[in-house]
Amino acid sequence: MTTRPRSMAAALALGFALLGAAAFAAPPGPGVGAAFPHALSAPDQTGKQRTLDSLMGEKGLAVFFVRSADWCPFCQRQLVDANRHLARFRELGLGVVSVSVDEVAEIAAFATAQQIGFTMLADPKGDINLELGIRDPQYPVGSAAFGVPFPIVYVLDASGKVRLRYMEPTYRTRPDLEKVLQDVEALGL
């Protein structure tokens, strides 16, 4: 009889320890101050191969990681919002790029339909997300959504250093771009 309460107490203690460890775990992907560890070598909406260097603005780059411009309504709204703020990003010297798990034809169709003025990269297998460690783990191997990232926005300076990072815990919420632009302006890149 005493074994059962002790094992229950041990299981509860282990559960709380694991929850506590998860709460203090480092967020996924490169953090602020780190060199951005990926060349972002992928085709854009025209099929042209792009790289981090070719995407940089005069003072840096805003990188939007989204699930899909084809089937995710939350991503679609975020991409349209980024396009609405594009002139302001450019005034601050930043290039803008999105990375999604879509095929080139899918992002091309979205870019045309929405008149997107920034580069959109196709990473259909989610390789970039996997390499950066920003894959949303709720989708296991074999899932149709395997490889999709957490919603993350990185702001890199011209040297490729992560200066700002915004991550949302759920695909339904996205960083407020007015706040992102205020933070960029405060940095004075």
mmCIF file of C-alpha atoms in Angstrom:
data_model
loop_
_atom_site.group_PDB
_atom_site.id
_atom_site.type_symbol
_atom_site.label_atom_id
_atom_site.label_comp_id
_atom_site.label_asym_id
_atom_site.label_seq_id
_atom_site.Cartn_x
_atom_site.Cartn_y
_atom_site.Cartn_z
ATOM 1 C CA MET A 1 0.000 0.000 0.000
ATOM 2 C CA THR A 2 2.787 2.464 0.831
ATOM 3 C CA THR A 3 4.430 1.753 -2.509
ATOM 4 C CA ARG A 4 1.567 3.220 -4.471
ATOM 5 C CA PRO A 5 1.522 6.678 -2.798
ATOM 6 C CA ARG A 6 5.328 6.871 -2.977
ATOM 7 C CA SER A 7 5.344 6.003 -6.688
ATOM 8 C CA MET A 8 2.566 8.513 -7.296
ATOM 9 C CA ALA A 9 4.516 11.168 -5.415
ATOM 10 C CA ALA A 10 7.652 10.274 -7.360
ATOM 11 C CA ALA A 11 5.762 10.430 -10.653
ATOM 12 C CA LEU A 12 4.289 13.818 -9.729
ATOM 13 C CA ALA A 13 7.698 15.133 -8.691
ATOM 14 C CA LEU A 14 9.211 13.915 -11.963
ATOM 15 C CA GLY A 15 6.353 15.484 -13.928
ATOM 16 C CA PHE A 16 6.807 18.843 -12.205
ATOM 17 C CA ALA A 17 10.556 18.664 -12.721
ATOM 18 C CA LEU A 18 10.087 18.016 -16.432
ATOM 19 C CA LEU A 19 7.555 20.843 -16.725
ATOM 20 C CA GLY A 20 9.917 23.166 -14.889
ATOM 21 C CA ALA A 21 12.811 22.175 -17.145
ATOM 22 C CA ALA A 22 10.684 22.772 -20.233
ATOM 23 C CA ALA A 23 9.678 26.206 -18.961
ATOM 24 C CA PHE A 24 13.328 27.190 -18.647
ATOM 25 C CA ALA A 25 14.575 25.494 -21.816
ATOM 26 C CA ALA A 26 16.187 27.756 -24.370
ATOM 27 C CA PRO A 27 13.830 28.781 -27.150
ATOM 28 C CA PRO A 28 14.421 27.030 -30.463
ATOM 29 C CA GLY A 29 16.737 28.421 -33.113
ATOM 30 C CA PRO A 30 19.501 30.992 -32.953
ATOM 31 C CA GLY A 31 19.096 33.649 -30.288
ATOM 32 C CA VAL A 32 19.767 37.357 -30.196
ATOM 33 C CA GLY A 33 23.480 38.048 -30.482
ATOM 34 C CA ALA A 34 24.227 34.853 -32.421
ATOM 35 C CA ALA A 35 25.448 34.766 -35.980
ATOM 36 C CA PHE A 36 22.581 33.573 -38.170
ATOM 37 C CA PRO A 37 23.788 30.037 -38.993
ATOM 38 C CA HIS A 38 22.142 29.445 -42.355
ATOM 39 C CA ALA A 39 22.832 30.707 -45.891
ATOM 40 C CA LEU A 40 19.089 30.586 -46.774
ATOM 41 C CA SER A 41 20.022 29.008 -50.073
ATOM 42 C CA ALA A 42 16.646 28.268 -51.657
ATOM 43 C CA PRO A 43 14.619 29.180 -54.745
ATOM 44 C CA ASP A 44 12.417 32.267 -54.648
ATOM 45 C CA GLN A 45 8.965 32.742 -56.153
ATOM 46 C CA THR A 46 10.512 33.108 -59.623
ATOM 47 C CA GLY A 47 12.562 29.917 -59.251
ATOM 48 C CA LYS A 48 15.835 31.866 -58.905
ATOM 49 C CA GLN A 49 18.228 30.481 -56.309
ATOM 50 C CA ARG A 50 18.804 33.036 -53.551
ATOM 51 C CA THR A 51 21.156 33.287 -50.585
ATOM 52 C CA LEU A 52 21.379 35.307 -47.406
ATOM 53 C CA ASP A 53 23.897 37.638 -49.040
ATOM 54 C CA SER A 54 21.635 38.325 -52.021
ATOM 55 C CA LEU A 55 18.686 39.085 -49.738
ATOM 56 C CA MET A 56 20.369 41.573 -47.397
ATOM 57 C CA GLY A 57 19.317 45.187 -47.363
ATOM 58 C CA GLU A 58 21.799 47.959 -46.699
ATOM 59 C CA LYS A 59 21.471 47.516 -42.926
ATOM 60 C CA GLY A 60 20.187 43.960 -42.639
ATOM 61 C CA LEU A 61 17.317 41.591 -43.238
ATOM 62 C CA ALA A 62 13.946 40.713 -41.703
ATOM 63 C CA VAL A 63 13.310 36.964 -42.075
ATOM 64 C CA PHE A 64 9.758 35.659 -41.656
ATOM 65 C CA PHE A 65 9.391 31.915 -41.064
ATOM 66 C CA VAL A 66 5.854 30.818 -41.899
ATOM 67 C CA ARG A 67 4.158 27.486 -42.409
ATOM 68 C CA SER A 68 2.554 28.015 -45.807
ATOM 69 C CA ALA A 69 1.414 30.798 -48.104
ATOM 70 C CA ASP A 70 -0.762 28.196 -49.813
ATOM 71 C CA TRP A 71 -2.883 26.705 -47.023
ATOM 72 C CA CYS A 72 -2.299 28.573 -43.725
ATOM 73 C CA PRO A 73 -4.662 31.548 -43.307
ATOM 74 C CA PHE A 74 -2.636 32.899 -40.367
ATOM 75 C CA CYS A 75 0.530 32.852 -42.491
ATOM 76 C CA GLN A 76 -1.268 34.429 -45.404
ATOM 77 C CA ARG A 77 -2.415 37.329 -43.214
ATOM 78 C CA GLN A 78 1.103 37.751 -41.824
ATOM 79 C CA LEU A 79 2.640 37.814 -45.307
ATOM 80 C CA VAL A 80 0.122 40.391 -46.493
ATOM 81 C CA ASP A 81 0.846 42.427 -43.347
ATOM 82 C CA ALA A 82 4.603 42.219 -44.005
ATOM 83 C CA ASN A 83 3.947 43.443 -47.530
ATOM 84 C CA ARG A 84 1.856 46.321 -46.155
ATOM 85 C CA HIS A 85 4.845 47.299 -43.966
ATOM 86 C CA LEU A 86 7.431 46.677 -46.701
ATOM 87 C CA ALA A 87 8.156 50.352 -47.435
ATOM 88 C CA ARG A 88 8.867 50.965 -43.755
ATOM 89 C CA PHE A 89 11.243 47.977 -43.529
ATOM 90 C CA ARG A 90 13.066 49.293 -46.597
ATOM 91 C CA GLU A 91 13.219 52.841 -45.185
ATOM 92 C CA LEU A 92 15.037 51.315 -42.211
ATOM 93 C CA GLY A 93 17.502 49.647 -44.587
ATOM 94 C CA LEU A 94 16.190 46.105 -44.262
ATOM 95 C CA GLY A 95 15.519 43.544 -46.924
ATOM 96 C CA VAL A 96 12.513 41.312 -46.279
ATOM 97 C CA VAL A 97 12.171 37.603 -47.006
ATOM 98 C CA SER A 98 9.783 34.831 -46.042
ATOM 99 C CA VAL A 99 10.550 31.121 -45.858
ATOM 100 C CA SER A 100 7.738 28.573 -46.108
ATOM 101 C CA VAL A 101 7.289 24.879 -46.793
ATOM 102 C CA ASP A 102 5.587 25.613 -50.110
ATOM 103 C CA GLU A 103 6.693 24.700 -53.621
ATOM 104 C CA VAL A 104 7.846 27.523 -55.917
ATOM 105 C CA ALA A 105 4.575 27.446 -57.887
ATOM 106 C CA GLU A 106 2.550 27.919 -54.691
ATOM 107 C CA ILE A 107 4.473 30.950 -53.462
ATOM 108 C CA ALA A 108 4.522 32.359 -57.005
ATOM 109 C CA ALA A 109 0.726 32.151 -57.166
ATOM 110 C CA PHE A 110 0.361 33.789 -53.753
ATOM 111 C CA ALA A 111 2.908 36.517 -54.559
ATOM 112 C CA THR A 112 1.085 37.343 -57.800
ATOM 113 C CA ALA A 113 -2.412 37.265 -56.286
ATOM 114 C CA GLN A 114 -1.406 39.430 -53.316
ATOM 115 C CA GLN A 115 1.125 41.606 -55.196
ATOM 116 C CA ILE A 116 3.879 40.701 -52.735
ATOM 117 C CA GLY A 117 6.897 42.960 -53.188
ATOM 118 C CA PHE A 118 9.449 40.991 -51.169
ATOM 119 C CA THR A 119 11.279 37.733 -51.797
ATOM 120 C CA MET A 120 9.554 34.528 -50.789
ATOM 121 C CA LEU A 121 11.656 31.370 -50.475
ATOM 122 C CA ALA A 122 10.397 27.842 -51.119
ATOM 123 C CA ASP A 123 11.611 25.174 -48.687
ATOM 124 C CA PRO A 124 9.081 22.395 -49.360
ATOM 125 C CA LYS A 125 10.700 19.760 -47.147
ATOM 126 C CA GLY A 126 11.326 22.190 -44.279
ATOM 127 C CA ASP A 127 15.075 21.565 -44.443
ATOM 128 C CA ILE A 128 15.936 25.118 -43.364
ATOM 129 C CA ASN A 129 13.573 24.856 -40.385
ATOM 130 C CA LEU A 130 15.102 21.527 -39.372
ATOM 131 C CA GLU A 131 18.666 22.829 -39.718
ATOM 132 C CA LEU A 132 17.872 25.935 -37.650
ATOM 133 C CA GLY A 133 16.069 23.892 -34.991
ATOM 134 C CA ILE A 134 12.821 25.881 -35.338
ATOM 135 C CA ARG A 135 10.570 23.035 -36.501
ATOM 136 C CA ASP A 136 7.322 22.855 -34.572
ATOM 137 C CA PRO A 137 7.616 19.466 -32.796
ATOM 138 C CA GLN A 138 3.852 18.968 -32.481
ATOM 139 C CA TYR A 139 3.938 17.552 -36.018
ATOM 140 C CA PRO A 140 5.746 14.176 -36.029
ATOM 141 C CA VAL A 141 7.600 12.516 -38.876
ATOM 142 C CA GLY A 142 5.033 11.276 -41.360
ATOM 143 C CA SER A 143 2.589 14.094 -40.623
ATOM 144 C CA ALA A 144 1.542 16.218 -43.610
ATOM 145 C CA ALA A 145 2.710 19.253 -41.604
ATOM 146 C CA PHE A 146 6.093 17.769 -40.600
ATOM 147 C CA GLY A 147 8.834 20.367 -41.018
ATOM 148 C CA VAL A 148 6.712 23.472 -40.473
ATOM 149 C CA PRO A 149 8.355 26.079 -38.234
ATOM 150 C CA PHE A 150 7.171 27.970 -35.229
ATOM 151 C CA PRO A 151 6.059 31.458 -36.334
ATOM 152 C CA ILE A 152 9.360 33.332 -35.996
ATOM 153 C CA VAL A 153 10.675 36.651 -37.244
ATOM 154 C CA TYR A 154 14.392 37.350 -37.147
ATOM 155 C CA VAL A 155 15.964 40.742 -37.743
ATOM 156 C CA LEU A 156 19.597 40.421 -38.790
ATOM 157 C CA ASP A 157 22.117 43.204 -39.107
ATOM 158 C CA ALA A 158 24.252 43.567 -42.246
ATOM 159 C CA SER A 159 26.899 41.230 -40.800
ATOM 160 C CA GLY A 160 24.302 38.457 -40.336
ATOM 161 C CA LYS A 161 24.062 38.771 -36.569
ATOM 162 C CA VAL A 162 20.641 38.189 -34.998
ATOM 163 C CA ARG A 163 19.631 41.531 -33.484
ATOM 164 C CA LEU A 164 15.945 40.836 -32.779
ATOM 165 C CA ARG A 165 13.922 37.638 -32.544
ATOM 166 C CA TYR A 166 10.179 37.199 -32.163
ATOM 167 C CA MET A 167 8.579 33.799 -31.710
ATOM 168 C CA GLU A 168 4.999 32.864 -31.078
ATOM 169 C CA PRO A 169 4.118 29.601 -29.340
ATOM 170 C CA THR A 170 1.193 28.854 -31.628
ATOM 171 C CA TYR A 171 0.551 29.148 -35.332
ATOM 172 C CA ARG A 172 -2.565 31.244 -34.631
ATOM 173 C CA THR A 173 -0.637 34.281 -33.349
ATOM 174 C CA ARG A 174 2.006 36.402 -35.075
ATOM 175 C CA PRO A 175 4.410 39.118 -33.949
ATOM 176 C CA ASP A 176 3.033 42.659 -34.105
ATOM 177 C CA LEU A 177 4.928 44.289 -36.974
ATOM 178 C CA GLU A 178 4.421 47.802 -35.579
ATOM 179 C CA LYS A 179 6.330 46.636 -32.474
ATOM 180 C CA VAL A 180 8.987 44.956 -34.617
ATOM 181 C CA LEU A 181 9.514 48.161 -36.610
ATOM 182 C CA GLN A 182 9.684 50.261 -33.420
ATOM 183 C CA ASP A 183 12.313 47.893 -32.040
ATOM 184 C CA VAL A 184 14.318 48.056 -35.300
ATOM 185 C CA GLU A 185 14.171 51.827 -35.226
ATOM 186 C CA ALA A 186 15.321 51.855 -31.571
ATOM 187 C CA LEU A 187 18.303 49.677 -32.507
ATOM 188 C CA GLY A 188 19.414 52.223 -35.073
ATOM 189 C CA LEU A 189 20.934 49.579 -37.323
#
